[in-house]
Amino acid sequence: DIVMTQTPLSSPVTLGQPASISCRSSQSLVHSDGNTYLSWLQQRPGQPPRLLIYKISNRFSGVPDRFSGSGAGTDFTLKISRVEAEDVGVYYCMQATQFPLTFGGGTKVEIK
Amino acid sequence: QVQLVESGGGLVKPGGSLRLSCAASGFTFSDYYMSWIRQAPGKGLEWVSYISSSGSTIYYADSVKGRFTISRDNAKNSLYLQMNSLRAEDTAVYYCARVRIVWLNPMIVVVDAFDIWGQGTMVTVSS
């Protein structure tokens, strides 16, 4: 199974300041078709997860452009350019390159 | 609007059974692959199972293989998860989710991401 490791576990951020979350996979997520199926989800308190980013860097419909994804191979990053109050929650990376589909352990973003 | 609504959760004794349902609306359910994902209290996300649009392709996590059965009824726009031989470690919120897929060719698809999630239904396994 591909193990997804996220850092940090928690990220206290000042409103308006940037935040960055790292996700590392135990093996390359490059699929045989050349795509990399790494996505990011946001889970606000008491809510179900919501898709933010798919295939490393593609924002899903309705996702603000302050969210961006980058990376390649085994190392990926989610960035929030200017954190807003509504961004509080837990963020998960997920790989879909290989079954079983696996998630990172989550990173909690909170306001300082 | 696009919506998934889970139901069927509850309290069940170890070794018992439960059947979860997920009602889809706002999109052509029969065109989409679907999945179940769970989240134990205070924990992260765990993928459980996946089913193709026709129901012909199914995958399970090792933790539930042989005990859980995913199915769908496209005429009823519904996804199901039959859970048997339940254990305490199956206690979780169960989410159904719509699967984004990429068609490599008319016969081969690849999972991309989970783009629509339901609100979840809580399953508690306890004596």
PDB file of C-alpha atoms in Angstrom:
ATOM      1  CA  ASP A   1       0.000   0.000   0.000  1.00  0.00           C
ATOM      2  CA  ILE A   2       1.130   3.578  -0.663  1.00  0.00           C
ATOM      3  CA  VAL A   3       1.622   5.453   2.600  1.00  0.00           C
ATOM      4  CA  MET A   4       0.843   9.179   2.558  1.00  0.00           C
ATOM      5  CA  THR A   5       2.613  11.302   5.169  1.00  0.00           C
ATOM      6  CA  GLN A   6       1.547  14.874   5.866  1.00  0.00           C
ATOM      7  CA  THR A   7       3.434  17.577   7.713  1.00  0.00           C
ATOM      8  CA  PRO A   8       2.913  19.473   9.886  1.00  0.00           C
ATOM      9  CA  LEU A   9       0.196  17.858  12.011  1.00  0.00           C
ATOM     10  CA  SER A  10      -0.977  21.313  12.981  1.00  0.00           C
ATOM     11  CA  SER A  11      -0.455  24.756  11.458  1.00  0.00           C
ATOM     12  CA  PRO A  12      -1.400  27.850  13.466  1.00  0.00           C
ATOM     13  CA  VAL A  13      -1.647  30.745  11.028  1.00  0.00           C
ATOM     14  CA  THR A  14      -2.362  34.450  11.320  1.00  0.00           C
ATOM     15  CA  LEU A  15      -5.325  35.672   9.260  1.00  0.00           C
ATOM     16  CA  GLY A  16      -4.123  37.008   5.933  1.00  0.00           C
ATOM     17  CA  GLN A  17      -0.837  35.125   6.105  1.00  0.00           C
ATOM     18  CA  PRO A  18       0.125  32.146   3.918  1.00  0.00           C
ATOM     19  CA  ALA A  19      -0.008  28.508   4.956  1.00  0.00           C
ATOM     20  CA  SER A  20       1.709  25.519   3.447  1.00  0.00           C
ATOM     21  CA  ILE A  21       1.066  21.789   3.901  1.00  0.00           C
ATOM     22  CA  SER A  22       3.375  19.030   2.730  1.00  0.00           C
ATOM     23  CA  CYS A  23       2.404  15.543   1.611  1.00  0.00           C
ATOM     24  CA  ARG A  24       4.889  12.805   0.824  1.00  0.00           C
ATOM     25  CA  SER A  25       4.090   9.404  -0.668  1.00  0.00           C
ATOM     26  CA  SER A  26       6.028   6.194  -0.001  1.00  0.00           C
ATOM     27  CA  GLN A  27       6.339   5.613  -3.741  1.00  0.00           C
ATOM     28  CA  SER A  28       5.943   7.609  -6.908  1.00  0.00           C
ATOM     29  CA  LEU A  29       2.371   8.594  -7.728  1.00  0.00           C
ATOM     30  CA  VAL A  30       3.024   8.845 -11.458  1.00  0.00           C
ATOM     31  CA  HIS A  31       0.533   6.532 -13.125  1.00  0.00           C
ATOM     32  CA  SER A  32       1.367   4.492 -16.218  1.00  0.00           C
ATOM     33  CA  ASP A  33      -0.779   6.957 -18.180  1.00  0.00           C
ATOM     34  CA  GLY A  34       1.608   9.773 -17.234  1.00  0.00           C
ATOM     35  CA  ASN A  35      -0.802  11.521 -14.871  1.00  0.00           C
ATOM     36  CA  THR A  36      -0.312  11.891 -11.122  1.00  0.00           C
ATOM     37  CA  TYR A  37      -3.508  11.279  -9.186  1.00  0.00           C
ATOM     38  CA  LEU A  38      -2.876  13.324  -6.071  1.00  0.00           C
ATOM     39  CA  SER A  39      -5.747  15.354  -4.670  1.00  0.00           C
ATOM     40  CA  TRP A  40      -6.351  17.605  -1.679  1.00  0.00           C
ATOM     41  CA  LEU A  41      -9.485  17.765   0.441  1.00  0.00           C
ATOM     42  CA  GLN A  42     -10.654  20.196   3.095  1.00  0.00           C
ATOM     43  CA  GLN A  43     -12.784  19.175   6.053  1.00  0.00           C
ATOM     44  CA  ARG A  44     -14.237  22.050   8.012  1.00  0.00           C
ATOM     45  CA  PRO A  45     -15.350  21.322  11.599  1.00  0.00           C
ATOM     46  CA  GLY A  46     -18.486  19.179  11.621  1.00  0.00           C
ATOM     47  CA  GLN A  47     -18.587  18.950   7.826  1.00  0.00           C
ATOM     48  CA  PRO A  48     -17.828  16.225   5.284  1.00  0.00           C
ATOM     49  CA  PRO A  49     -14.664  16.495   3.243  1.00  0.00           C
ATOM     50  CA  ARG A  50     -14.691  18.715   0.161  1.00  0.00           C
ATOM     51  CA  LEU A  51     -12.495  18.373  -2.914  1.00  0.00           C
ATOM     52  CA  LEU A  52     -10.129  21.306  -3.396  1.00  0.00           C
ATOM     53  CA  ILE A  53      -7.440  20.160  -5.844  1.00  0.00           C
ATOM     54  CA  TYR A  54      -7.108  17.167  -8.179  1.00  0.00           C
ATOM     55  CA  LYS A  55      -4.194  15.887 -10.257  1.00  0.00           C
ATOM     56  CA  ILE A  56      -1.687  17.854  -8.158  1.00  0.00           C
ATOM     57  CA  SER A  57      -2.665  21.373  -9.188  1.00  0.00           C
ATOM     58  CA  ASN A  58      -6.154  21.583 -10.709  1.00  0.00           C
ATOM     59  CA  ARG A  59      -8.628  23.536  -8.621  1.00  0.00           C
ATOM     60  CA  PHE A  60     -12.079  21.978  -8.400  1.00  0.00           C
ATOM     61  CA  SER A  61     -15.147  24.002  -9.335  1.00  0.00           C
ATOM     62  CA  GLY A  62     -15.843  26.842  -6.909  1.00  0.00           C
ATOM     63  CA  VAL A  63     -12.539  26.617  -5.061  1.00  0.00           C
ATOM     64  CA  PRO A  64     -11.000  30.045  -4.424  1.00  0.00           C
ATOM     65  CA  ASP A  65      -7.758  30.805  -6.241  1.00  0.00           C
ATOM     66  CA  ARG A  66      -5.928  31.376  -2.958  1.00  0.00           C
ATOM     67  CA  PHE A  67      -5.618  27.571  -2.884  1.00  0.00           C
ATOM     68  CA  SER A  68      -2.889  26.088  -5.057  1.00  0.00           C
ATOM     69  CA  GLY A  69      -1.224  22.717  -5.385  1.00  0.00           C
ATOM     70  CA  SER A  70       2.180  21.748  -6.659  1.00  0.00           C
ATOM     71  CA  GLY A  71       4.706  18.935  -6.643  1.00  0.00           C
ATOM     72  CA  ALA A  72       5.736  15.838  -8.519  1.00  0.00           C
ATOM     73  CA  GLY A  73       6.669  12.208  -7.976  1.00  0.00           C
ATOM     74  CA  THR A  74       6.512  11.712  -4.225  1.00  0.00           C
ATOM     75  CA  ASP A  75       6.463  15.263  -2.843  1.00  0.00           C
ATOM     76  CA  PHE A  76       3.458  17.564  -2.953  1.00  0.00           C
ATOM     77  CA  THR A  77       2.390  20.848  -1.410  1.00  0.00           C
ATOM     78  CA  LEU A  78      -0.888  22.641  -0.790  1.00  0.00           C
ATOM     79  CA  LYS A  79      -0.597  26.386  -0.313  1.00  0.00           C
ATOM     80  CA  ILE A  80      -3.102  28.912   0.910  1.00  0.00           C
ATOM     81  CA  SER A  81      -1.883  32.338  -0.164  1.00  0.00           C
ATOM     82  CA  ARG A  82      -3.805  34.320   2.446  1.00  0.00           C
ATOM     83  CA  VAL A  83      -5.639  32.369   5.118  1.00  0.00           C
ATOM     84  CA  GLU A  84      -9.214  33.385   5.841  1.00  0.00           C
ATOM     85  CA  ALA A  85     -11.348  32.390   8.823  1.00  0.00           C
ATOM     86  CA  GLU A  86     -13.375  29.961   6.688  1.00  0.00           C
ATOM     87  CA  ASP A  87     -10.197  28.002   5.880  1.00  0.00           C
ATOM     88  CA  VAL A  88     -10.023  26.560   9.395  1.00  0.00           C
ATOM     89  CA  GLY A  89     -10.223  22.799   9.316  1.00  0.00           C
ATOM     90  CA  VAL A  90      -8.298  19.657   8.503  1.00  0.00           C
ATOM     91  CA  TYR A  91      -6.678  19.141   5.124  1.00  0.00           C
ATOM     92  CA  TYR A  92      -6.017  15.722   3.629  1.00  0.00           C
ATOM     93  CA  CYS A  93      -4.004  14.594   0.644  1.00  0.00           C
ATOM     94  CA  MET A  94      -5.138  11.477  -1.176  1.00  0.00           C
ATOM     95  CA  GLN A  95      -3.590   9.261  -3.825  1.00  0.00           C
ATOM     96  CA  ALA A  96      -5.649   7.464  -6.452  1.00  0.00           C
ATOM     97  CA  THR A  97      -2.795   6.156  -8.554  1.00  0.00           C
ATOM     98  CA  GLN A  98      -3.007   2.689  -7.052  1.00  0.00           C
ATOM     99  CA  PHE A  99      -5.533   0.630  -5.095  1.00  0.00           C
ATOM    100  CA  PRO A 100      -6.041   0.707  -2.187  1.00  0.00           C
ATOM    101  CA  LEU A 101      -6.702   4.428  -2.341  1.00  0.00           C
ATOM    102  CA  THR A 102      -4.987   6.049   0.631  1.00  0.00           C
ATOM    103  CA  PHE A 103      -5.137   9.328   2.507  1.00  0.00           C
ATOM    104  CA  GLY A 104      -2.626  11.311   4.489  1.00  0.00           C
ATOM    105  CA  GLY A 105      -3.207  11.626   8.218  1.00  0.00           C
ATOM    106  CA  GLY A 106      -4.419  15.204   7.943  1.00  0.00           C
ATOM    107  CA  THR A 107      -3.113  18.661   8.827  1.00  0.00           C
ATOM    108  CA  LYS A 108      -5.121  20.924  11.072  1.00  0.00           C
ATOM    109  CA  VAL A 109      -5.131  24.588  10.067  1.00  0.00           C
ATOM    110  CA  GLU A 110      -6.129  26.920  12.860  1.00  0.00           C
ATOM    111  CA  ILE A 111      -5.982  30.622  13.465  1.00  0.00           C
ATOM    112  CA  LYS A 112      -3.390  31.970  15.914  1.00  0.00           C
TER     113      LYS A 112
ATOM    114  CA  GLN B   1     -28.233  20.599  -7.066  1.00  0.00           C
ATOM    115  CA  VAL B   2     -25.842  17.674  -6.925  1.00  0.00           C
ATOM    116  CA  GLN B   3     -26.441  15.830  -3.673  1.00  0.00           C
ATOM    117  CA  LEU B   4     -25.665  12.591  -1.880  1.00  0.00           C
ATOM    118  CA  VAL B   5     -27.623  11.614   1.217  1.00  0.00           C
ATOM    119  CA  GLU B   6     -26.587   8.637   3.334  1.00  0.00           C
ATOM    120  CA  SER B   7     -28.873   6.739   5.683  1.00  0.00           C
ATOM    121  CA  GLY B   8     -29.026   3.477   7.592  1.00  0.00           C
ATOM    122  CA  GLY B   9     -26.444   4.084  10.280  1.00  0.00           C
ATOM    123  CA  GLY B  10     -27.025   3.240  13.918  1.00  0.00           C
ATOM    124  CA  LEU B  11     -25.924   1.189  16.906  1.00  0.00           C
ATOM    125  CA  VAL B  12     -25.244  -2.506  16.322  1.00  0.00           C
ATOM    126  CA  LYS B  13     -23.660  -5.245  18.420  1.00  0.00           C
ATOM    127  CA  PRO B  14     -20.364  -6.863  17.434  1.00  0.00           C
ATOM    128  CA  GLY B  15     -21.014  -9.574  14.884  1.00  0.00           C
ATOM    129  CA  GLY B  16     -24.165  -7.848  13.701  1.00  0.00           C
ATOM    130  CA  SER B  17     -25.140  -6.456  10.313  1.00  0.00           C
ATOM    131  CA  LEU B  18     -26.200  -3.129   8.892  1.00  0.00           C
ATOM    132  CA  ARG B  19     -27.074  -1.860   5.433  1.00  0.00           C
ATOM    133  CA  LEU B  20     -26.193   1.688   4.468  1.00  0.00           C
ATOM    134  CA  SER B  21     -27.843   3.557   1.611  1.00  0.00           C
ATOM    135  CA  CYS B  22     -26.814   6.607  -0.358  1.00  0.00           C
ATOM    136  CA  ALA B  23     -29.425   8.469  -2.405  1.00  0.00           C
ATOM    137  CA  ALA B  24     -28.073  10.508  -5.292  1.00  0.00           C
ATOM    138  CA  SER B  25     -29.738  13.461  -6.978  1.00  0.00           C
ATOM    139  CA  GLY B  26     -28.881  16.308  -9.332  1.00  0.00           C
ATOM    140  CA  PHE B  27     -26.755  14.228 -11.690  1.00  0.00           C
ATOM    141  CA  THR B  28     -27.042  11.142 -13.895  1.00  0.00           C
ATOM    142  CA  PHE B  29     -26.169   8.534 -11.277  1.00  0.00           C
ATOM    143  CA  SER B  30     -25.801   5.700 -13.763  1.00  0.00           C
ATOM    144  CA  ASP B  31     -22.906   7.525 -15.472  1.00  0.00           C
ATOM    145  CA  TYR B  32     -20.762   7.709 -12.363  1.00  0.00           C
ATOM    146  CA  TYR B  33     -18.494   5.443 -10.381  1.00  0.00           C
ATOM    147  CA  MET B  34     -19.099   5.640  -6.638  1.00  0.00           C
ATOM    148  CA  SER B  35     -17.264   4.899  -3.424  1.00  0.00           C
ATOM    149  CA  TRP B  36     -17.608   4.555   0.332  1.00  0.00           C
ATOM    150  CA  ILE B  37     -15.099   6.187   2.677  1.00  0.00           C
ATOM    151  CA  ARG B  38     -15.193   6.094   6.472  1.00  0.00           C
ATOM    152  CA  GLN B  39     -13.842   8.168   9.322  1.00  0.00           C
ATOM    153  CA  ALA B  40     -13.477   6.794  12.831  1.00  0.00           C
ATOM    154  CA  PRO B  41     -14.238   9.286  15.621  1.00  0.00           C
ATOM    155  CA  GLY B  42     -11.457  11.877  15.803  1.00  0.00           C
ATOM    156  CA  LYS B  43      -9.443  10.075  13.128  1.00  0.00           C
ATOM    157  CA  GLY B  44      -8.581  10.453   9.469  1.00  0.00           C
ATOM    158  CA  LEU B  45     -10.190   9.149   6.312  1.00  0.00           C
ATOM    159  CA  GLU B  46     -10.119   5.518   5.175  1.00  0.00           C
ATOM    160  CA  TRP B  47     -11.268   4.369   1.751  1.00  0.00           C
ATOM    161  CA  VAL B  48     -13.620   1.366   2.041  1.00  0.00           C
ATOM    162  CA  SER B  49     -14.963   0.338  -1.367  1.00  0.00           C
ATOM    163  CA  TYR B  50     -15.512   1.369  -4.992  1.00  0.00           C
ATOM    164  CA  ILE B  51     -17.985   0.357  -7.676  1.00  0.00           C
ATOM    165  CA  SER B  52     -18.101   1.107 -11.381  1.00  0.00           C
ATOM    166  CA  SER B  53     -21.076   2.760 -13.030  1.00  0.00           C
ATOM    167  CA  SER B  54     -22.503  -0.575 -14.189  1.00  0.00           C
ATOM    168  CA  GLY B  55     -21.571  -2.428 -11.018  1.00  0.00           C
ATOM    169  CA  SER B  56     -19.285  -4.792 -12.894  1.00  0.00           C
ATOM    170  CA  THR B  57     -16.040  -3.630 -11.245  1.00  0.00           C
ATOM    171  CA  ILE B  58     -15.711  -3.576  -7.476  1.00  0.00           C
ATOM    172  CA  TYR B  59     -12.791  -3.104  -5.101  1.00  0.00           C
ATOM    173  CA  TYR B  60     -12.547  -3.323  -1.313  1.00  0.00           C
ATOM    174  CA  ALA B  61     -10.047  -2.333   1.315  1.00  0.00           C
ATOM    175  CA  ASP B  62      -8.445  -5.374   2.933  1.00  0.00           C
ATOM    176  CA  SER B  63      -9.932  -4.337   6.284  1.00  0.00           C
ATOM    177  CA  VAL B  64     -13.484  -5.008   5.042  1.00  0.00           C
ATOM    178  CA  LYS B  65     -12.994  -7.614   2.315  1.00  0.00           C
ATOM    179  CA  GLY B  66     -15.232 -10.627   2.831  1.00  0.00           C
ATOM    180  CA  ARG B  67     -17.461  -8.776   5.299  1.00  0.00           C
ATOM    181  CA  PHE B  68     -18.776  -5.765   3.359  1.00  0.00           C
ATOM    182  CA  THR B  69     -20.571  -5.749   0.003  1.00  0.00           C
ATOM    183  CA  ILE B  70     -21.021  -2.669  -2.164  1.00  0.00           C
ATOM    184  CA  SER B  71     -23.853  -2.531  -4.680  1.00  0.00           C
ATOM    185  CA  ARG B  72     -25.970  -0.050  -6.582  1.00  0.00           C
ATOM    186  CA  ASP B  73     -29.395   0.283  -8.143  1.00  0.00           C
ATOM    187  CA  ASN B  74     -29.189   2.730 -11.022  1.00  0.00           C
ATOM    188  CA  ALA B  75     -32.954   2.715 -11.485  1.00  0.00           C
ATOM    189  CA  LYS B  76     -33.289   4.003  -7.911  1.00  0.00           C
ATOM    190  CA  ASN B  77     -30.241   6.320  -8.050  1.00  0.00           C
ATOM    191  CA  SER B  78     -28.927   4.553  -4.991  1.00  0.00           C
ATOM    192  CA  LEU B  79     -25.675   3.136  -3.656  1.00  0.00           C
ATOM    193  CA  TYR B  80     -25.532   0.565  -0.865  1.00  0.00           C
ATOM    194  CA  LEU B  81     -23.078  -0.932   1.590  1.00  0.00           C
ATOM    195  CA  GLN B  82     -24.039  -4.215   3.248  1.00  0.00           C
ATOM    196  CA  MET B  83     -21.911  -4.615   6.364  1.00  0.00           C
ATOM    197  CA  ASN B  84     -21.750  -8.037   8.058  1.00  0.00           C
ATOM    198  CA  SER B  85     -19.692  -9.424  10.943  1.00  0.00           C
ATOM    199  CA  LEU B  86     -19.249  -5.911  12.283  1.00  0.00           C
ATOM    200  CA  ARG B  87     -16.406  -5.179  14.698  1.00  0.00           C
ATOM    201  CA  ALA B  88     -15.743  -2.366  17.134  1.00  0.00           C
ATOM    202  CA  GLU B  89     -13.102  -1.007  14.755  1.00  0.00           C
ATOM    203  CA  ASP B  90     -15.791  -0.483  12.085  1.00  0.00           C
ATOM    204  CA  THR B  91     -17.236   2.317  14.231  1.00  0.00           C
ATOM    205  CA  ALA B  92     -17.084   5.415  12.042  1.00  0.00           C
ATOM    206  CA  VAL B  93     -18.945   7.970   9.998  1.00  0.00           C
ATOM    207  CA  TYR B  94     -19.508   6.432   6.591  1.00  0.00           C
ATOM    208  CA  TYR B  95     -19.500   8.760   3.596  1.00  0.00           C
ATOM    209  CA  CYS B  96     -20.541   7.989   0.080  1.00  0.00           C
ATOM    210  CA  ALA B  97     -18.695   9.912  -2.586  1.00  0.00           C
ATOM    211  CA  ARG B  98     -18.871  10.378  -6.321  1.00  0.00           C
ATOM    212  CA  VAL B  99     -15.737   9.350  -8.173  1.00  0.00           C
ATOM    213  CA  ARG B 100     -14.017  11.473 -10.808  1.00  0.00           C
ATOM    214  CA  ILE B 101     -12.601   9.104 -13.395  1.00  0.00           C
ATOM    215  CA  VAL B 102     -10.300   9.411 -16.391  1.00  0.00           C
ATOM    216  CA  TRP B 103     -10.982   7.211 -19.396  1.00  0.00           C
ATOM    217  CA  LEU B 104      -7.701   5.889 -20.811  1.00  0.00           C
ATOM    218  CA  ASN B 105      -9.610   4.082 -23.541  1.00  0.00           C
ATOM    219  CA  PRO B 106     -13.155   2.703 -23.927  1.00  0.00           C
ATOM    220  CA  MET B 107     -12.243  -0.208 -21.659  1.00  0.00           C
ATOM    221  CA  ILE B 108      -9.941   1.234 -19.016  1.00  0.00           C
ATOM    222  CA  VAL B 109     -10.665   3.900 -16.425  1.00  0.00           C
ATOM    223  CA  VAL B 110      -8.513   5.423 -13.733  1.00  0.00           C
ATOM    224  CA  VAL B 111      -9.751   6.938 -10.492  1.00  0.00           C
ATOM    225  CA  ASP B 112      -8.884  10.626 -10.207  1.00  0.00           C
ATOM    226  CA  ALA B 113     -10.539  11.978  -7.057  1.00  0.00           C
ATOM    227  CA  PHE B 114     -13.715  12.081  -5.001  1.00  0.00           C
ATOM    228  CA  ASP B 115     -15.551  15.192  -6.127  1.00  0.00           C
ATOM    229  CA  ILE B 116     -18.907  15.093  -4.311  1.00  0.00           C
ATOM    230  CA  TRP B 117     -19.401  13.835  -0.750  1.00  0.00           C
ATOM    231  CA  GLY B 118     -22.492  13.138   1.304  1.00  0.00           C
ATOM    232  CA  GLN B 119     -22.959  14.316   4.883  1.00  0.00           C
ATOM    233  CA  GLY B 120     -22.240  10.853   6.244  1.00  0.00           C
ATOM    234  CA  THR B 121     -24.033   8.371   8.484  1.00  0.00           C
ATOM    235  CA  MET B 122     -22.696   7.203  11.842  1.00  0.00           C
ATOM    236  CA  VAL B 123     -22.199   3.506  12.537  1.00  0.00           C
ATOM    237  CA  THR B 124     -21.450   2.465  16.110  1.00  0.00           C
ATOM    238  CA  VAL B 125     -20.474  -1.124  16.872  1.00  0.00           C
ATOM    239  CA  SER B 126     -20.706  -1.759  20.583  1.00  0.00           C
ATOM    240  CA  SER B 127     -22.180  -4.248  23.018  1.00  0.00           C
TER     241      SER B 127
END
